[in-house]
Short mmCIF file of C-alpha atoms in Angstrom, two decimals:
data_model
loop_
_atom_site.label_atom_id
_atom_site.label_comp_id
_atom_site.label_asym_id
_atom_site.label_seq_id
_atom_site.Cartn_x
_atom_site.Cartn_y
_atom_site.Cartn_z
CA MET A 1 -11.17 -17.41 -16.37
CA LYS A 2 -7.62 -18.68 -15.91
CA ARG A 3 -5.49 -16.08 -14.39
CA HIS A 4 -1.81 -16.22 -15.51
CA ARG A 5 1.52 -14.81 -13.89
CA ILE A 6 2.43 -11.90 -16.19
CA SER A 7 6.27 -12.95 -15.82
CA THR A 8 6.29 -16.50 -16.92
CA GLU A 9 2.88 -17.54 -18.75
CA ASN A 10 1.53 -14.58 -20.02
CA PRO A 11 4.10 -12.99 -22.87
CA THR A 12 2.84 -9.80 -21.99
CA PHE A 13 5.20 -8.77 -19.16
CA SER A 14 8.70 -10.12 -19.14
CA LYS A 15 11.00 -8.78 -16.81
CA ASP A 16 14.48 -9.80 -19.15
CA THR A 17 12.90 -7.98 -21.95
CA VAL A 18 11.22 -4.59 -20.29
CA LYS A 19 13.01 -1.39 -20.72
CA LEU A 20 13.13 1.55 -18.58
CA PRO A 21 12.03 4.54 -19.85
CA PRO A 22 14.55 7.19 -20.43
CA PHE A 23 13.55 9.52 -17.28
CA ALA A 24 14.29 6.46 -15.32
CA GLN A 25 16.88 7.43 -12.63
CA PRO A 26 18.25 5.81 -9.50
CA PRO A 27 16.71 6.27 -6.45
CA HIS A 28 17.36 7.74 -3.07
CA ASP A 29 16.78 4.42 -0.47
CA ALA A 30 14.55 6.13 1.31
CA LEU A 31 12.04 6.60 -1.73
CA PHE A 32 11.24 2.62 -1.45
CA VAL A 33 8.66 1.44 0.68
CA ARG A 34 8.85 -1.59 2.90
CA ASP A 35 12.17 -2.53 2.66
CA ASP A 36 12.18 -3.28 -1.11
CA GLY A 37 15.35 -0.84 -1.98
CA PRO A 38 18.65 -2.41 -3.08
CA GLU A 39 20.45 -1.16 -0.26
CA SER A 40 17.72 -3.15 2.34
CA ARG A 41 18.07 -6.41 0.68
CA GLU A 42 21.94 -7.05 0.93
CA ASN A 43 21.81 -8.15 4.16
CA THR A 44 18.71 -10.05 3.98
CA GLN A 45 19.82 -12.90 1.39
CA GLY A 46 19.74 -16.18 3.36
CA VAL A 47 23.78 -17.21 2.45
CA ARG A 48 24.51 -20.88 3.37
CA PRO A 49 27.76 -21.41 4.84
CA GLY A 50 30.65 -21.53 2.36
CA ALA A 51 28.11 -19.92 -0.07
CA ALA A 52 29.11 -17.29 -2.08
CA ALA A 53 27.38 -14.10 -1.18
CA THR A 54 24.37 -13.19 -3.82
CA PRO A 55 24.77 -9.73 -4.81
CA PRO A 56 22.10 -7.42 -4.41
CA PRO A 57 19.36 -6.36 -6.96
CA SER A 58 20.34 -3.63 -9.38
CA TRP A 59 17.81 -0.70 -8.79
CA GLU A 60 16.82 -1.41 -12.80
CA GLU A 61 16.06 -4.87 -11.32
CA VAL A 62 14.10 -3.44 -8.63
CA TYR A 63 12.04 -1.04 -10.75
CA ARG A 64 10.86 -3.51 -12.92
CA GLU A 65 9.89 -6.29 -10.17
CA GLN A 66 8.26 -3.55 -8.49
CA LEU A 67 6.37 -2.82 -11.90
CA GLU A 68 5.34 -6.64 -11.83
CA ALA A 69 3.71 -6.22 -8.52
CA LEU A 70 1.67 -3.55 -9.72
CA LEU A 71 0.65 -5.20 -12.75
CA GLN A 72 -0.12 -8.21 -10.50
CA THR A 73 -2.71 -6.25 -8.92
CA ARG A 74 -5.09 -7.05 -11.69
CA PRO A 75 -3.70 -9.90 -13.48
CA ASP A 76 -6.54 -10.38 -16.28
CA LEU A 77 -5.94 -7.06 -17.97
CA ALA A 78 -2.81 -7.93 -18.51
CA PHE A 79 -4.08 -11.65 -20.04
CA ALA A 80 -7.11 -9.78 -21.70
CA VAL A 81 -3.92 -7.40 -23.47
CA SER A 82 -2.58 -10.81 -24.67
CA LEU A 83 -5.61 -12.08 -26.22
CA GLY A 84 -5.62 -9.04 -28.47
CA GLU A 85 -2.10 -9.17 -29.83
CA LEU A 86 -1.34 -5.57 -29.20
CA CYS A 87 1.78 -5.15 -31.05
CA ASP A 88 1.15 -2.29 -33.57
CA PRO A 89 -0.98 0.94 -32.75
CA THR A 90 -1.84 0.94 -36.52
CA HIS A 91 -4.07 -2.23 -35.71
CA ALA A 92 -4.84 -1.40 -31.89
CA MET A 93 -8.45 -0.32 -32.45
CA ASP A 94 -8.79 -3.94 -34.13
CA ALA A 95 -7.15 -5.71 -31.27
CA CYS A 96 -9.86 -3.74 -28.79
CA HIS A 97 -12.40 -5.53 -31.11
CA ARG A 98 -10.85 -9.00 -30.43
CA ILE A 99 -10.81 -8.54 -27.12
CA ARG A 100 -14.13 -7.75 -26.86
CA ARG A 101 -15.68 -10.48 -28.75
CA GLN A 102 -14.05 -12.64 -25.64
CA ILE A 103 -13.73 -10.57 -22.60
CA PRO A 104 -16.03 -7.59 -22.93
CA SER A 105 -15.81 -6.17 -19.53
CA LEU A 106 -11.84 -5.74 -19.61
CA SER A 107 -12.26 -4.46 -23.46
CA ILE A 108 -13.76 -1.04 -22.00
CA PRO A 109 -10.61 0.09 -19.80
CA ILE A 110 -8.19 -1.52 -22.56
CA THR A 111 -10.32 0.55 -25.50
CA ALA A 112 -10.05 3.73 -23.34
CA ALA A 113 -6.47 3.57 -22.77
CA VAL A 114 -5.59 2.84 -26.79
CA CYS A 115 -7.88 5.65 -27.52
CA ARG A 116 -6.78 8.15 -25.26
CA LEU A 117 -3.13 7.20 -26.77
CA LEU A 118 -4.27 7.16 -30.41
CA SER A 119 -7.01 9.89 -30.20
CA GLN A 120 -5.72 11.90 -33.42
CA GLU A 121 -6.06 8.57 -35.66
CA LEU A 122 -9.96 8.27 -34.20
CA PRO A 123 -13.04 10.39 -34.26
CA ASP A 124 -13.51 13.73 -31.95
CA GLY A 125 -14.99 12.70 -28.83
CA GLU A 126 -14.09 8.89 -29.23
CA ALA A 127 -11.49 8.40 -26.19
CA ASP A 128 -13.61 10.59 -24.06
CA PHE A 129 -16.74 8.31 -24.55
CA TRP A 130 -14.79 5.28 -24.01
CA GLN A 131 -13.58 6.69 -20.72
CA ALA A 132 -17.06 8.00 -19.11
CA GLN A 133 -17.92 3.78 -20.04
CA THR A 134 -15.19 2.99 -18.01
CA PHE A 135 -15.79 5.34 -15.06
CA PHE A 136 -19.67 4.03 -15.51
CA LEU A 137 -18.26 -0.08 -15.43
CA ARG A 138 -16.00 0.72 -12.58
CA GLY A 139 -16.39 3.97 -10.84
CA GLU A 140 -14.02 7.15 -11.11
CA GLY A 141 -11.19 5.68 -9.21
CA GLU A 142 -11.23 1.83 -10.22
CA GLY A 143 -11.73 3.22 -13.49
CA CYS A 144 -8.69 5.30 -13.67
CA TYR A 145 -6.50 2.89 -12.53
CA GLN A 146 -7.53 -0.23 -14.69
CA ILE A 147 -6.86 2.67 -17.55
CA GLY A 148 -3.57 3.42 -16.21
CA LEU A 149 -2.72 -0.27 -16.26
CA CYS A 150 -3.70 -0.58 -19.42
CA ASN A 151 -1.70 2.24 -20.22
CA LEU A 152 1.97 0.35 -18.73
CA LEU A 153 0.78 -2.65 -20.52
CA LEU A 154 0.72 -0.70 -24.06
CA TYR A 155 4.20 1.07 -22.94
CA ILE A 156 5.80 -2.62 -22.56
CA GLN A 157 4.15 -3.75 -25.97
CA PHE A 158 5.30 -0.71 -27.74
CA HIS A 159 8.27 0.09 -26.13
CA GLN A 160 10.89 -2.07 -28.65
CA THR A 161 9.12 -0.85 -32.06
CA HIS A 162 7.65 2.38 -31.21
CA GLU A 163 9.44 4.27 -28.82
CA ASP A 164 7.34 7.52 -28.55
CA VAL A 165 3.89 5.67 -28.55
CA ALA A 166 5.49 4.18 -25.61
CA LEU A 167 6.29 7.07 -24.06
CA ASN A 168 3.39 8.63 -24.37
CA ALA A 169 1.69 5.70 -22.83
CA TRP A 170 3.54 6.11 -19.45
CA ARG A 171 2.49 9.70 -19.45
CA GLN A 172 -0.83 8.65 -19.81
CA ALA A 173 -0.66 6.31 -16.91
CA VAL A 174 1.15 8.93 -14.73
CA GLU A 175 -1.96 10.99 -15.55
CA HIS A 176 -4.33 8.38 -14.72
CA PHE A 177 -3.02 7.55 -11.78
CA ARG A 178 -2.89 11.04 -10.26
CA ARG A 179 -6.66 11.65 -11.50
CA GLY A 180 -7.64 8.54 -9.82
CA GLY A 181 -5.31 9.35 -6.46
CA SER A 182 -7.12 12.63 -6.05
CA ALA A 183 -10.42 11.03 -6.12
CA GLY A 184 -9.04 8.84 -2.86
CA HIS A 185 -8.67 5.67 -4.91
CA VAL A 186 -5.33 3.86 -2.78
CA ASP A 187 -3.94 1.75 -5.53
CA CYS A 188 -3.97 4.94 -8.01
CA MET A 189 -2.00 6.65 -5.15
CA GLU A 190 0.49 3.49 -5.23
CA GLY A 191 1.18 3.79 -8.98
CA ALA A 192 1.39 7.41 -8.85
CA ARG A 193 3.80 6.79 -6.65
CA LEU A 194 6.11 4.17 -8.05
CA LEU A 195 5.88 6.04 -11.34
CA ALA A 196 7.23 9.15 -9.81
CA VAL A 197 10.11 7.45 -8.22
CA ILE A 198 10.61 5.57 -11.27
CA GLY A 199 10.61 8.77 -12.99
CA HIS A 200 8.76 10.92 -15.71
CA ASP A 201 8.34 14.11 -17.27
CA VAL A 202 5.03 15.25 -16.29
CA PRO A 203 5.10 18.15 -14.37
CA PHE A 204 3.47 18.02 -11.26
CA SER A 205 2.33 21.02 -8.62
CA LEU A 206 1.42 20.60 -5.01
CA PRO A 207 -2.20 20.83 -3.89
CA GLU A 208 -2.80 24.17 -1.67
CA ASP A 209 -4.45 22.16 1.22
CA ILE A 210 -0.76 20.28 2.16
CA GLN A 211 -0.20 22.30 5.42
CA ALA A 212 3.01 19.59 6.78
CA PRO A 213 6.17 20.14 5.01
CA LEU A 214 7.50 17.28 3.31
CA PRO A 215 11.07 15.75 4.03
CA THR A 216 13.89 16.92 1.81
CA LEU A 217 16.86 14.37 0.99
CA ASP A 218 18.09 15.83 -2.37
CA PRO A 219 17.27 19.09 -3.40
CA ASP A 220 18.18 18.64 -6.70
CA ASP A 221 16.13 15.63 -6.96
CA ARG A 222 12.41 16.50 -8.76
CA ARG A 223 11.10 13.04 -7.80
CA GLU A 224 10.99 14.19 -4.59
CA THR A 225 7.88 16.09 -3.90
CA GLU A 226 5.49 13.94 -6.02
CA SER A 227 7.07 10.92 -4.07
CA PHE A 228 6.28 12.13 -0.59
CA TYR A 229 2.90 13.70 -1.67
CA TRP A 230 1.64 10.47 -2.52
CA CYS A 231 3.55 8.64 0.70
CA LEU A 232 1.95 11.13 2.97
CA ARG A 233 -1.84 10.53 0.99
CA LEU A 234 -1.22 6.98 1.41
CA ALA A 235 -0.05 7.27 5.19
CA GLU A 236 -3.07 9.08 5.93
CA ALA A 237 -5.58 6.43 4.49
CA GLY A 238 -3.95 4.12 6.88
CA ASP A 239 -1.06 2.52 4.71
CA SER A 240 2.06 1.24 7.34
CA GLY A 241 4.37 0.48 4.67
CA HIS A 242 4.09 4.32 3.60
CA ALA A 243 3.78 5.24 7.08
CA LEU A 244 7.12 3.88 7.67
CA ALA A 245 9.03 5.07 4.38
CA LEU A 246 7.42 8.56 5.48
CA ALA A 247 8.85 8.20 9.21
CA ARG A 248 12.27 7.43 7.82
CA ALA A 249 12.25 10.09 5.22
CA TYR A 250 11.53 12.73 7.98
CA ARG A 251 14.64 11.16 10.06
CA ARG A 252 16.79 11.98 7.16
CA SER A 253 15.42 15.15 6.00
CA ARG A 254 17.28 18.55 5.67
CA PRO A 255 16.68 19.79 8.63
CA VAL A 256 15.68 16.68 10.50
CA ASP A 257 12.00 16.46 11.97
CA ARG A 258 11.82 14.62 14.88
CA VAL A 259 8.43 14.97 15.73
CA ARG A 260 6.82 13.85 12.29
CA ALA A 261 9.34 11.01 12.53
CA GLU A 262 8.14 9.89 15.81
CA TYR A 263 4.17 10.58 15.10
CA TRP A 264 4.38 8.22 11.57
CA TYR A 265 6.54 5.45 13.18
CA HIS A 266 3.37 4.95 16.02
CA ALA A 267 1.00 5.50 12.87
CA ALA A 268 2.89 2.44 11.16
CA LEU A 269 2.99 0.21 14.57
CA LYS A 270 -0.84 1.12 14.42
CA GLY A 271 -1.27 -0.11 11.01
CA GLY A 272 0.29 -3.78 12.41
CA ASN A 273 4.02 -3.11 10.91
CA SER A 274 6.46 -4.69 13.26
CA LEU A 275 9.30 -3.73 11.87
CA ALA A 276 8.52 0.05 12.54
CA GLY A 277 7.82 -1.27 16.33
CA LYS A 278 11.45 -2.93 16.13
CA GLU A 279 13.11 0.65 15.05
CA LEU A 280 11.30 2.92 17.35
CA PHE A 281 12.23 0.99 20.26
CA GLN A 282 15.67 1.18 19.17
CA LEU A 283 15.36 4.74 18.69
CA TYR A 284 14.15 5.24 22.42
CA ARG A 285 16.77 3.00 23.29
CA ASP A 286 19.29 5.06 21.75
CA GLY A 287 18.13 8.06 22.40
CA GLU A 288 17.35 9.64 19.64
CA PHE A 289 13.41 9.92 20.82
CA SER A 290 12.87 11.01 24.49
CA ASP A 291 11.61 8.21 26.82
CA GLU A 292 12.68 8.86 30.41
CA THR A 293 10.82 6.40 32.28
CA GLY A 294 11.40 3.58 29.58
CA ARG A 295 8.29 2.61 29.18
CA ASN A 296 7.27 3.81 25.19
CA GLY A 297 10.65 1.74 24.27
CA ALA A 298 9.21 -1.24 26.24
CA VAL A 299 5.72 -1.25 24.90
CA CYS A 300 7.17 -0.82 21.43
CA LEU A 301 9.37 -3.97 21.65
CA LEU A 302 6.45 -5.81 23.17
CA VAL A 303 4.12 -5.31 20.20
CA ALA A 304 6.62 -5.52 17.43
CA THR A 305 7.66 -8.99 18.87
CA LEU A 306 3.77 -10.29 19.08
CA LEU A 307 2.86 -8.83 15.43
CA SER A 308 6.13 -10.49 14.26
CA ARG A 309 5.44 -13.79 15.65
CA LYS A 310 1.67 -13.60 14.63
CA ALA A 311 1.35 -14.86 18.79
CA GLY A 312 -1.50 -13.27 21.29
CA LYS A 313 1.32 -14.23 24.32
CA LEU A 314 4.46 -14.20 25.11
CA SER A 315 6.21 -17.65 27.20
CA ASP A 316 8.90 -16.64 30.19
CA GLU A 317 11.49 -17.52 27.66
CA ASP A 318 10.83 -14.64 25.47
CA MET A 319 10.27 -12.22 28.01
CA ALA A 320 13.58 -12.73 29.47
CA GLN A 321 15.17 -12.72 26.07
CA LEU A 322 13.06 -9.24 25.74
CA GLU A 323 14.24 -7.90 28.97
CA ARG A 324 18.06 -8.48 28.18
CA GLU A 325 17.48 -7.04 24.63
CA GLY A 326 16.00 -3.33 26.46
CA GLY A 327 19.14 -3.24 28.35
CA GLU A 328 19.28 -1.09 31.71
CA ARG A 329 16.77 1.67 31.01
CA ILE A 330 14.05 -0.70 28.99
CA GLY A 331 14.45 -4.24 30.30
CA PRO A 332 12.93 -3.28 33.74
CA GLN A 333 9.82 -1.96 32.51
CA ILE A 334 9.10 -4.78 30.21
CA ALA A 335 6.87 -7.33 32.66
CA ALA A 336 5.26 -4.49 33.97
CA CYS A 337 3.95 -3.34 30.42
CA LYS A 338 3.45 -6.95 29.27
CA ALA A 339 -0.39 -6.84 29.28
CA ASP A 340 -0.40 -3.48 27.60
CA GLY A 341 1.54 -4.98 25.08
CA GLU A 342 -0.57 -7.52 24.24
CA ALA A 343 -3.53 -5.69 24.13
CA LEU A 344 -2.50 -3.48 22.14
CA ALA A 345 -0.90 -6.19 19.59
CA ARG A 346 -4.36 -7.43 19.52
CA HIS A 347 -5.85 -4.25 18.50
CA PHE A 348 -3.86 -2.98 16.27
CA ARG A 349 -3.81 -6.49 14.31
CA THR A 350 -7.77 -6.53 14.17
CA ALA A 351 -7.65 -2.95 12.99
CA ALA A 352 -5.72 -3.95 10.12
CA GLN A 353 -7.76 -7.46 8.83
CA LYS A 354 -10.68 -4.61 8.94
CA ARG A 355 -8.65 -2.58 6.79
CA ASN A 356 -8.17 -5.28 4.33
CA ALA A 357 -11.41 -6.44 4.70
CA ALA A 358 -13.01 -2.93 3.79
CA ARG A 359 -10.78 -3.14 0.91
CA GLN A 360 -11.90 -6.20 -0.56
CA ARG A 361 -15.76 -5.52 -0.27
CA GLU A 362 -15.03 -2.45 -1.98
CA ARG A 363 -13.63 -4.74 -5.08
CA ASP A 364 -16.38 -7.10 -4.84
CA GLU A 365 -19.13 -4.28 -4.68
CA ILE A 366 -17.25 -2.86 -8.30
CA ALA A 367 -17.32 -6.35 -9.78
CA ALA A 368 -20.69 -6.35 -9.05
CA GLN A 369 -21.61 -3.34 -10.02
CA SER A 370 -19.48 -4.01 -13.22
CA ASP A 371 -22.06 -7.11 -14.08
CA ALA A 372 -25.02 -5.09 -13.95
CA ARG A 373 -24.27 -1.93 -15.57
CA LEU A 374 -22.52 -3.87 -18.61
CA ASP A 375 -25.76 -4.42 -20.61
CA GLU A 376 -26.38 -0.42 -20.60
CA ILE A 377 -23.08 -0.57 -22.11
CA TYR A 378 -23.69 -2.51 -24.93
CA VAL A 379 -26.57 0.26 -25.42
CA ASN A 380 -24.35 3.19 -25.21
CA ILE A 381 -21.74 1.37 -27.76
CA GLN A 382 -24.36 0.83 -30.25
CA ALA A 383 -25.76 4.31 -29.79
CA ARG A 384 -22.05 5.30 -30.38
CA GLN A 385 -21.64 3.14 -33.75
CA ARG A 386 -25.16 4.72 -35.11
CA PHE A 387 -23.95 8.25 -34.22
CA LEU A 388 -20.73 7.58 -36.11
CA ALA A 389 -22.44 5.88 -38.86
CA ALA A 390 -25.00 9.04 -39.28
CA GLU A 391 -21.64 11.56 -39.00
CA ASP A 392 -19.64 9.68 -41.50
CA MET A 393 -22.81 9.55 -43.96
CA ARG A 394 -23.38 13.56 -43.46
CA ALA A 395 -19.97 13.71 -43.98
CA GLN A 396 -19.96 12.09 -47.57
CA LEU A 397 -23.28 14.07 -48.44
CA THR A 398 -21.90 17.50 -47.70
CA GLU A 399 -18.36 16.29 -49.05
CA ALA A 400 -20.63 15.66 -52.38
CA ALA A 401 -22.70 18.74 -52.37
CA THR A 402 -19.36 20.61 -52.02
CA ARG A 403 -18.02 18.69 -54.84
CA THR A 404 -21.12 19.51 -56.96
CA LYS A 405 -20.79 23.24 -56.18
CA THR A 406 -17.33 23.19 -57.03
CA SER A 407 -17.48 21.43 -60.23
CA GLY A 408 -20.64 23.75 -61.19
CA ARG A 409 -18.53 27.02 -60.68
CA LEU A 410 -15.51 25.57 -62.64
CA ARG A 411 -17.38 25.00 -65.42
CA ARG A 412 -19.02 28.64 -65.33
CA ASN A 413 -15.56 29.77 -65.10
CA ARG A 414 -15.02 28.23 -68.36
CA LEU A 415 -17.60 29.46 -69.86
CA ARG A 416 -16.76 32.80 -68.46
CA ASN A 417 -13.35 33.06 -69.82
CA SER A 418 -13.93 31.36 -73.21
CA PRO A 419 -13.31 33.70 -76.10
CA PRO A 420 -16.96 35.62 -77.44
CA ALA A 421 -18.76 34.27 -80.70
CA SER A 422 -17.53 37.25 -82.62
CA SER A 423 -13.85 36.46 -82.57
CA ARG A 424 -15.02 32.73 -83.74
CA GLU A 425 -16.97 33.97 -87.05
CA ASP A 426 -13.80 33.77 -89.05
CA GLY A 427 -12.84 30.13 -87.99
CA PRO A 428 -14.26 26.98 -89.64
CA ARG A 429 -17.20 25.60 -88.52
CA ARG A 430 -18.10 21.99 -87.91
CA SER A 431 -21.42 20.80 -88.21
CA PHE A 432 -22.99 18.58 -85.60
CA ALA A 433 -24.99 16.62 -88.26
CA ARG A 434 -22.14 15.86 -90.56
CA PRO A 435 -18.62 16.33 -88.72
CA ASP A 436 -16.85 15.77 -91.57
CA LYS A 437 -18.69 18.15 -93.60
CA HIS A 438 -17.52 22.07 -92.60
#
């Protein structure tokens, strides 16, 4: 199957036409991850000498770009939705049938999302049936993620013409990402965090097993609790970008929590994040974090430099530059920590590659299992169709029997309420043999 870019070749998604939900709000910069906030981009745009500076993107544009990046994680789903020409909720099931004829495996999560969104128009248990088939095909975590992405695609399809249906699709995406994230699916955690940052109106309660207090930037911002909860879960799962975001948030928290901030900076550096090492070095150099000997700052600077350059060793010229950058206290420790820094950089890089490879193997295993289970799902679908046909026949027979009983009861009531024969004796009598004779 051809993979189409959602924003250009595939009409399902276009950043210029998608409208954000009404509960979207401008975010605090610390809620962004991997320096994708508008404030952090302001100084990263390359500007030619004499050229006008490019204005930083608005928060709406940033949100749309992040939604596009989320949908790009499974681009075939967007392509499958475009094949069904899903534009009207009243014909959504017909669109699912069209998709099933062309891409059977991708039609399962799409149908599950449509049935859950439009359950009032369908037989009882239809949404549960298709969701169960999706979980059987992909597993609960991946199944929730694909249904959640399908709900976001339905939001994009319906938001211009059926706003109420579109907002319910957004809420359904929140629920499915939460369920998959609770099951440990990393992509679902990222989806749940992004929708929490953008905004929604689905209530959220922290699990009781949360022990450490989460950062507090703005007590009036209801998005903070959920977004930082999923950030914590992702950081614990080894995501270096979210570990860095969590460290920054603890530094800005009210009150400031430097102990947890330093811990998550180191966790981000261990995950291979060179920017975390740079910031950690600056914090050691400026005295915000304790480093009496300067050794911690020197190691962080060495590791961050090696990771950013994707190098295994540093030249003498590089070492001289790092010594000048380290200053009077950290600079003299650079040469002594060179071997440790190179060893740690190799170790962190290798560990990050192993984590990425493990996630890719997990996705490959899910895809292999899906191919093997698709035939069984066909059997389940046929059995479901026979069951619904039998239910329709049973309902028709019951309705016919009820109609017969009702008509018989009405006839008896008419006879019971008719006047007695004695009251008709004085009236004229019509002969059945000769209607013209009385």
